[in-house]
Structure formats: structure tokens, C-alpha cells
Amino acid sequence: MFITFEGVDGSGKTTQAQLLKEFLENKGHSVLLTREPGGTKFAEAIRNLLLHIHDPINPMTEVYLYCAARNEHYHKIILPALKEGKIVISDRFYDSTIAYQGAGRKLGIDKMIEMNQEFILNSKPEITFFLDTPLSIIEERLNRKKMDRMEKAGIHFLADVREGYLEIMRREPKRVFSINGRLTETDINRLIIEKFLEQISL
């Protein structure tokens, strides 16, 4: 079983992915929690490059770097864990590229979908949670921390990214579920678990 969490930077998805992992482990399931970009040493090195380099990166170069990291992550971490019967939860997956580079960088959603499928063999998560957190809250959260390169792109860029996620939801309403990110951490966790149990029979 493959579950992903998506959202604009600062949406709270990382916390919610961890909470779902804990819930499932408490139910006796073997769970792998991973992240993108990352998961392997090579992919983590790409993550560090993408998020912390100070020089501008050409948008298509950015895409290929994310896809290279995803290829490593998917084939070396996600697929083996799924074959072992584990539940895999990933903090971001290919929807991030569709939203960030397709919509945010204006490279085209359809083009990003086509590119990503080459790397992940047309595989999809069974369920994806999109934490839709108001941009005013996102901006406040980001201003309280040291921002990485993507977070520094600005609130207008993140607004375009959010629109990309909304388009993904419109295209795949049976896979991608919006969760109100303005709620408390506890209420968000409750809603995610409720929606998860509605969709998946454990």
C-alpha cells in the first residue's frame, strides 16, 4: 500500500505523515516513512543541491534533478518496501513536480505528468492527501524559519503551485483528497485517519 502527502511548503504535511505512520504502527502494521527528494544517499545529495544552492537553476534542469532523485527513491526504496508487504508513506512524490514545476515554473502540467511516468513505470499511490493550507498561514509559517531555495520563491509562486495541486485533484478525485489545513493538528489527523479508513480496508 502506497500513500503520499502533498502540499505547499509549510502546509503541515510532514507532521501529518508522521502521525499517520504512528497510527498504522499502533495497529500492528509495518510502515516505511520516506520523503522526496531523498530516501537514498544519492537522492539526498540531490535534495541538498536543489534546496540549498544559491545559484539560479534552469527550470528544466530542476525537473530532471527531481526526476533523477525520484528514480533512485522509487526503485531502491519504495518498490522493495512494497514488495515486502510494508505500507509506504512518502512525504511528497510526483504530484510535487506536477504542481511545482508544471504549474509553479509554468512548464506545463501535462508535460510533467508525461515525464514522470517514464521514471515510475506508470505507478500511482493508492491515496494522496493534499493539505490545503491558506497562503496567509503558509507565509506566516515560512517567515518564522530559515527558508530553503524553493520556499524563497515567494508567495505568488506558491499560489501557482496550489493551483497546480487543485488541478491534479480535479483530474483524479478518487485518489487525491483535500484536507483543510486551517484546522488544528489534531483535527487534521482525525480527518486523515477517517478518510483513510473510508478508502482502504485494513
PDB file of C-alpha atoms in Angstrom:
ATOM      1  CA  MET A   1       0.000   0.000   0.000  1.00  0.00           C
ATOM      2  CA  PHE A   2       1.431   3.345  -1.088  1.00  0.00           C
ATOM      3  CA  ILE A   3       0.267   6.628   0.479  1.00  0.00           C
ATOM      4  CA  THR A   4       1.564  10.109  -0.269  1.00  0.00           C
ATOM      5  CA  PHE A   5       1.259  13.508   1.356  1.00  0.00           C
ATOM      6  CA  GLU A   6       1.338  16.685  -0.702  1.00  0.00           C
ATOM      7  CA  GLY A   7       1.044  20.396  -0.106  1.00  0.00           C
ATOM      8  CA  VAL A   8       2.675  23.771  -0.439  1.00  0.00           C
ATOM      9  CA  ASP A   9       5.760  24.308   1.715  1.00  0.00           C
ATOM     10  CA  GLY A  10       4.691  24.972   5.294  1.00  0.00           C
ATOM     11  CA  SER A  11       1.340  23.197   4.937  1.00  0.00           C
ATOM     12  CA  GLY A  12       1.996  20.727   7.745  1.00  0.00           C
ATOM     13  CA  LYS A  13       2.136  17.591   5.584  1.00  0.00           C
ATOM     14  CA  THR A  14       5.368  16.284   7.144  1.00  0.00           C
ATOM     15  CA  THR A  15       3.819  16.285  10.613  1.00  0.00           C
ATOM     16  CA  GLN A  16       0.683  14.563   9.354  1.00  0.00           C
ATOM     17  CA  ALA A  17       2.663  11.890   7.519  1.00  0.00           C
ATOM     18  CA  GLN A  18       4.442  11.069  10.777  1.00  0.00           C
ATOM     19  CA  LEU A  19       1.149  10.944  12.703  1.00  0.00           C
ATOM     20  CA  LEU A  20      -0.397   8.536  10.187  1.00  0.00           C
ATOM     21  CA  LYS A  21       2.697   6.333  10.420  1.00  0.00           C
ATOM     22  CA  GLU A  22       2.308   6.189  14.198  1.00  0.00           C
ATOM     23  CA  PHE A  23      -1.406   5.354  13.899  1.00  0.00           C
ATOM     24  CA  LEU A  24      -0.729   2.488  11.485  1.00  0.00           C
ATOM     25  CA  GLU A  25       2.140   1.108  13.551  1.00  0.00           C
ATOM     26  CA  ASN A  26      -0.096   1.141  16.609  1.00  0.00           C
ATOM     27  CA  LYS A  27      -2.479  -1.036  14.596  1.00  0.00           C
ATOM     28  CA  GLY A  28       0.326  -3.544  14.067  1.00  0.00           C
ATOM     29  CA  HIS A  29       1.355  -2.645  10.523  1.00  0.00           C
ATOM     30  CA  SER A  30       4.911  -2.407   9.211  1.00  0.00           C
ATOM     31  CA  VAL A  31       5.318   1.113   7.854  1.00  0.00           C
ATOM     32  CA  LEU A  32       8.084   2.874   5.940  1.00  0.00           C
ATOM     33  CA  LEU A  33       8.040   6.674   6.084  1.00  0.00           C
ATOM     34  CA  THR A  34      10.209   8.326   3.459  1.00  0.00           C
ATOM     35  CA  ARG A  35      10.479  11.668   1.659  1.00  0.00           C
ATOM     36  CA  GLU A  36      11.203  13.352  -1.645  1.00  0.00           C
ATOM     37  CA  PRO A  37      13.622  14.351  -2.761  1.00  0.00           C
ATOM     38  CA  GLY A  38      15.561  11.869  -0.670  1.00  0.00           C
ATOM     39  CA  GLY A  39      15.484   8.293   0.566  1.00  0.00           C
ATOM     40  CA  THR A  40      18.903   7.225  -0.745  1.00  0.00           C
ATOM     41  CA  LYS A  41      22.322   8.857  -0.316  1.00  0.00           C
ATOM     42  CA  PHE A  42      22.305   9.898  -3.959  1.00  0.00           C
ATOM     43  CA  ALA A  43      18.791  11.350  -3.766  1.00  0.00           C
ATOM     44  CA  GLU A  44      19.606  13.142  -0.500  1.00  0.00           C
ATOM     45  CA  ALA A  45      22.623  14.720  -2.212  1.00  0.00           C
ATOM     46  CA  ILE A  46      20.325  15.970  -4.987  1.00  0.00           C
ATOM     47  CA  ARG A  47      17.943  17.277  -2.317  1.00  0.00           C
ATOM     48  CA  ASN A  48      20.727  19.290  -0.736  1.00  0.00           C
ATOM     49  CA  LEU A  49      21.691  20.700  -4.127  1.00  0.00           C
ATOM     50  CA  LEU A  50      18.132  21.617  -5.106  1.00  0.00           C
ATOM     51  CA  LEU A  51      17.124  23.202  -1.819  1.00  0.00           C
ATOM     52  CA  HIS A  52      20.285  24.918  -0.687  1.00  0.00           C
ATOM     53  CA  ILE A  53      22.304  26.021  -3.719  1.00  0.00           C
ATOM     54  CA  HIS A  54      22.321  29.803  -4.071  1.00  0.00           C
ATOM     55  CA  ASP A  55      22.703  29.994  -7.847  1.00  0.00           C
ATOM     56  CA  PRO A  56      19.573  30.045 -10.050  1.00  0.00           C
ATOM     57  CA  ILE A  57      18.676  26.719 -11.691  1.00  0.00           C
ATOM     58  CA  ASN A  58      17.091  26.431 -15.115  1.00  0.00           C
ATOM     59  CA  PRO A  59      13.536  25.067 -14.631  1.00  0.00           C
ATOM     60  CA  MET A  60      14.103  22.038 -16.897  1.00  0.00           C
ATOM     61  CA  THR A  61      17.384  21.266 -15.128  1.00  0.00           C
ATOM     62  CA  GLU A  62      15.408  21.415 -11.885  1.00  0.00           C
ATOM     63  CA  VAL A  63      12.862  18.931 -13.259  1.00  0.00           C
ATOM     64  CA  TYR A  64      15.489  16.429 -14.367  1.00  0.00           C
ATOM     65  CA  LEU A  65      17.221  16.600 -10.998  1.00  0.00           C
ATOM     66  CA  TYR A  66      13.941  15.922  -9.174  1.00  0.00           C
ATOM     67  CA  CYS A  67      13.162  13.064 -11.559  1.00  0.00           C
ATOM     68  CA  ALA A  68      16.637  11.559 -11.123  1.00  0.00           C
ATOM     69  CA  ALA A  69      16.182  11.622  -7.344  1.00  0.00           C
ATOM     70  CA  ARG A  70      12.707  10.115  -7.745  1.00  0.00           C
ATOM     71  CA  ASN A  71      14.009   7.312  -9.954  1.00  0.00           C
ATOM     72  CA  GLU A  72      16.522   6.326  -7.253  1.00  0.00           C
ATOM     73  CA  HIS A  73      13.964   6.691  -4.490  1.00  0.00           C
ATOM     74  CA  TYR A  74      11.229   4.733  -6.211  1.00  0.00           C
ATOM     75  CA  HIS A  75      13.293   1.794  -7.436  1.00  0.00           C
ATOM     76  CA  LYS A  76      15.609   1.438  -4.440  1.00  0.00           C
ATOM     77  CA  ILE A  77      13.335   2.359  -1.520  1.00  0.00           C
ATOM     78  CA  ILE A  78       9.625   2.390  -2.368  1.00  0.00           C
ATOM     79  CA  LEU A  79       9.295  -0.658  -4.634  1.00  0.00           C
ATOM     80  CA  PRO A  80      11.327  -3.016  -2.411  1.00  0.00           C
ATOM     81  CA  ALA A  81       9.322  -1.979   0.655  1.00  0.00           C
ATOM     82  CA  LEU A  82       6.029  -2.540  -1.160  1.00  0.00           C
ATOM     83  CA  LYS A  83       7.202  -5.975  -2.305  1.00  0.00           C
ATOM     84  CA  GLU A  84       7.945  -6.806   1.339  1.00  0.00           C
ATOM     85  CA  GLY A  85       4.327  -6.029   2.186  1.00  0.00           C
ATOM     86  CA  LYS A  86       5.030  -2.782   4.015  1.00  0.00           C
ATOM     87  CA  ILE A  87       2.801   0.282   3.959  1.00  0.00           C
ATOM     88  CA  VAL A  88       4.841   3.076   2.386  1.00  0.00           C
ATOM     89  CA  ILE A  89       4.135   6.708   3.241  1.00  0.00           C
ATOM     90  CA  SER A  90       6.038   9.305   1.248  1.00  0.00           C
ATOM     91  CA  ASP A  91       6.275  12.982   2.121  1.00  0.00           C
ATOM     92  CA  ARG A  92       5.915  14.186  -1.487  1.00  0.00           C
ATOM     93  CA  PHE A  93       6.024  12.194  -4.717  1.00  0.00           C
ATOM     94  CA  TYR A  94       5.480  13.003  -8.394  1.00  0.00           C
ATOM     95  CA  ASP A  95       2.499  15.286  -7.727  1.00  0.00           C
ATOM     96  CA  SER A  96       5.003  17.774  -6.325  1.00  0.00           C
ATOM     97  CA  THR A  97       6.768  18.016  -9.681  1.00  0.00           C
ATOM     98  CA  ILE A  98       3.455  18.434 -11.471  1.00  0.00           C
ATOM     99  CA  ALA A  99       2.435  21.258  -9.113  1.00  0.00           C
ATOM    100  CA  TYR A 100       5.788  22.984  -8.538  1.00  0.00           C
ATOM    101  CA  GLN A 101       7.406  22.717 -11.946  1.00  0.00           C
ATOM    102  CA  GLY A 102       4.324  22.180 -14.105  1.00  0.00           C
ATOM    103  CA  ALA A 103       2.238  24.978 -12.587  1.00  0.00           C
ATOM    104  CA  GLY A 104       4.696  26.967 -10.485  1.00  0.00           C
ATOM    105  CA  ARG A 105       7.504  27.089 -13.065  1.00  0.00           C
ATOM    106  CA  LYS A 106       4.982  27.211 -15.954  1.00  0.00           C
ATOM    107  CA  LEU A 107       6.418  24.152 -17.701  1.00  0.00           C
ATOM    108  CA  GLY A 108       3.007  22.584 -18.217  1.00  0.00           C
ATOM    109  CA  ILE A 109       1.087  20.067 -16.162  1.00  0.00           C
ATOM    110  CA  ASP A 110       0.610  17.554 -18.988  1.00  0.00           C
ATOM    111  CA  LYS A 111       4.302  17.683 -19.864  1.00  0.00           C
ATOM    112  CA  MET A 112       5.291  16.981 -16.258  1.00  0.00           C
ATOM    113  CA  ILE A 113       2.836  14.078 -15.998  1.00  0.00           C
ATOM    114  CA  GLU A 114       4.307  12.516 -19.138  1.00  0.00           C
ATOM    115  CA  MET A 115       7.890  12.975 -17.943  1.00  0.00           C
ATOM    116  CA  ASN A 116       7.262  11.494 -14.516  1.00  0.00           C
ATOM    117  CA  GLN A 117       5.646   8.330 -15.853  1.00  0.00           C
ATOM    118  CA  GLU A 118       8.909   7.424 -17.582  1.00  0.00           C
ATOM    119  CA  PHE A 119      10.612   7.212 -14.200  1.00  0.00           C
ATOM    120  CA  ILE A 120       7.969   5.433 -12.114  1.00  0.00           C
ATOM    121  CA  LEU A 121       6.582   2.887 -14.585  1.00  0.00           C
ATOM    122  CA  ASN A 122       3.072   4.394 -14.576  1.00  0.00           C
ATOM    123  CA  SER A 123       2.695   3.589 -10.870  1.00  0.00           C
ATOM    124  CA  LYS A 124       0.483   5.698  -8.638  1.00  0.00           C
ATOM    125  CA  PRO A 125      -0.179   5.930  -4.904  1.00  0.00           C
ATOM    126  CA  GLU A 126      -3.447   4.368  -3.773  1.00  0.00           C
ATOM    127  CA  ILE A 127      -4.286   7.512  -1.849  1.00  0.00           C
ATOM    128  CA  THR A 128      -2.834  11.021  -1.687  1.00  0.00           C
ATOM    129  CA  PHE A 129      -3.620  13.601   0.973  1.00  0.00           C
ATOM    130  CA  PHE A 130      -3.310  17.222  -0.113  1.00  0.00           C
ATOM    131  CA  LEU A 131      -3.103  19.590   2.834  1.00  0.00           C
ATOM    132  CA  ASP A 132      -4.716  22.745   1.517  1.00  0.00           C
ATOM    133  CA  THR A 133      -3.479  25.385   3.931  1.00  0.00           C
ATOM    134  CA  PRO A 134      -4.346  29.086   3.367  1.00  0.00           C
ATOM    135  CA  LEU A 135      -1.463  31.011   1.850  1.00  0.00           C
ATOM    136  CA  SER A 136      -1.661  33.600   4.641  1.00  0.00           C
ATOM    137  CA  ILE A 137      -0.853  30.852   7.152  1.00  0.00           C
ATOM    138  CA  ILE A 138       1.876  29.473   4.880  1.00  0.00           C
ATOM    139  CA  GLU A 139       3.504  32.899   4.607  1.00  0.00           C
ATOM    140  CA  GLU A 140       3.429  33.397   8.371  1.00  0.00           C
ATOM    141  CA  ARG A 141       4.994  29.979   8.996  1.00  0.00           C
ATOM    142  CA  LEU A 142       7.731  30.439   6.417  1.00  0.00           C
ATOM    143  CA  ASN A 143       8.657  33.844   7.771  1.00  0.00           C
ATOM    144  CA  ARG A 144       9.387  32.225  11.141  1.00  0.00           C
ATOM    145  CA  LYS A 145      12.048  29.873   9.759  1.00  0.00           C
ATOM    146  CA  LYS A 146      15.183  29.853   7.639  1.00  0.00           C
ATOM    147  CA  MET A 147      13.813  29.249   4.160  1.00  0.00           C
ATOM    148  CA  ASP A 148      15.287  26.949   1.518  1.00  0.00           C
ATOM    149  CA  ARG A 149      15.568  27.827  -2.176  1.00  0.00           C
ATOM    150  CA  MET A 150      12.049  26.690  -3.082  1.00  0.00           C
ATOM    151  CA  GLU A 151      10.464  28.457  -0.122  1.00  0.00           C
ATOM    152  CA  LYS A 152      12.227  31.672  -1.102  1.00  0.00           C
ATOM    153  CA  ALA A 153      10.448  31.664  -4.476  1.00  0.00           C
ATOM    154  CA  GLY A 154       7.703  33.741  -2.887  1.00  0.00           C
ATOM    155  CA  ILE A 155       4.027  33.575  -2.062  1.00  0.00           C
ATOM    156  CA  HIS A 156       2.888  34.261  -5.648  1.00  0.00           C
ATOM    157  CA  PHE A 157       4.868  31.249  -6.830  1.00  0.00           C
ATOM    158  CA  LEU A 158       3.303  29.137  -4.079  1.00  0.00           C
ATOM    159  CA  ALA A 159      -0.141  30.386  -5.118  1.00  0.00           C
ATOM    160  CA  ASP A 160       0.524  28.975  -8.602  1.00  0.00           C
ATOM    161  CA  VAL A 161       1.725  25.729  -7.022  1.00  0.00           C
ATOM    162  CA  ARG A 162      -1.519  25.467  -5.074  1.00  0.00           C
ATOM    163  CA  GLU A 163      -3.477  25.899  -8.308  1.00  0.00           C
ATOM    164  CA  GLY A 164      -1.443  23.034  -9.732  1.00  0.00           C
ATOM    165  CA  TYR A 165      -2.495  20.812  -6.864  1.00  0.00           C
ATOM    166  CA  LEU A 166      -6.131  21.798  -7.318  1.00  0.00           C
ATOM    167  CA  GLU A 167      -5.887  20.804 -10.972  1.00  0.00           C
ATOM    168  CA  ILE A 168      -4.472  17.415 -10.003  1.00  0.00           C
ATOM    169  CA  MET A 169      -7.433  16.963  -7.650  1.00  0.00           C
ATOM    170  CA  ARG A 170      -9.881  17.840 -10.402  1.00  0.00           C
ATOM    171  CA  ARG A 171      -8.299  15.214 -12.639  1.00  0.00           C
ATOM    172  CA  GLU A 172      -8.021  12.478 -10.023  1.00  0.00           C
ATOM    173  CA  PRO A 173     -10.751  12.964  -7.403  1.00  0.00           C
ATOM    174  CA  LYS A 174     -10.753   9.268  -6.452  1.00  0.00           C
ATOM    175  CA  ARG A 175      -7.055   9.341  -5.488  1.00  0.00           C
ATOM    176  CA  VAL A 176      -6.328  12.841  -4.200  1.00  0.00           C
ATOM    177  CA  PHE A 177      -8.198  14.147  -1.168  1.00  0.00           C
ATOM    178  CA  SER A 178      -8.093  17.719   0.085  1.00  0.00           C
ATOM    179  CA  ILE A 179      -7.688  18.239   3.821  1.00  0.00           C
ATOM    180  CA  ASN A 180      -8.464  21.642   5.350  1.00  0.00           C
ATOM    181  CA  GLY A 181      -5.078  22.867   6.552  1.00  0.00           C
ATOM    182  CA  ARG A 182      -6.508  25.665   8.681  1.00  0.00           C
ATOM    183  CA  LEU A 183      -7.731  23.152  11.274  1.00  0.00           C
ATOM    184  CA  THR A 184      -5.771  22.118  14.363  1.00  0.00           C
ATOM    185  CA  GLU A 185      -3.104  19.448  14.053  1.00  0.00           C
ATOM    186  CA  THR A 186      -5.312  17.022  15.996  1.00  0.00           C
ATOM    187  CA  ASP A 187      -8.387  17.658  13.843  1.00  0.00           C
ATOM    188  CA  ILE A 188      -6.395  17.285  10.643  1.00  0.00           C
ATOM    189  CA  ASN A 189      -5.006  13.970  11.857  1.00  0.00           C
ATOM    190  CA  ARG A 190      -8.538  12.785  12.725  1.00  0.00           C
ATOM    191  CA  LEU A 191      -9.847  13.709   9.279  1.00  0.00           C
ATOM    192  CA  ILE A 192      -6.952  11.960   7.542  1.00  0.00           C
ATOM    193  CA  ILE A 193      -7.498   8.769   9.510  1.00  0.00           C
ATOM    194  CA  GLU A 194     -11.247   8.871   8.825  1.00  0.00           C
ATOM    195  CA  LYS A 195     -10.719   9.380   5.114  1.00  0.00           C
ATOM    196  CA  PHE A 196      -8.014   6.735   5.027  1.00  0.00           C
ATOM    197  CA  LEU A 197     -10.262   4.134   6.684  1.00  0.00           C
ATOM    198  CA  GLU A 198     -13.087   5.006   4.284  1.00  0.00           C
ATOM    199  CA  GLN A 199     -10.869   4.297   1.298  1.00  0.00           C
ATOM    200  CA  ILE A 200      -8.658   1.449   2.470  1.00  0.00           C
ATOM    201  CA  SER A 201      -9.698  -1.794   4.124  1.00  0.00           C
ATOM    202  CA  LEU A 202      -7.023  -2.871   6.625  1.00  0.00           C
TER     203      LEU A 202
END
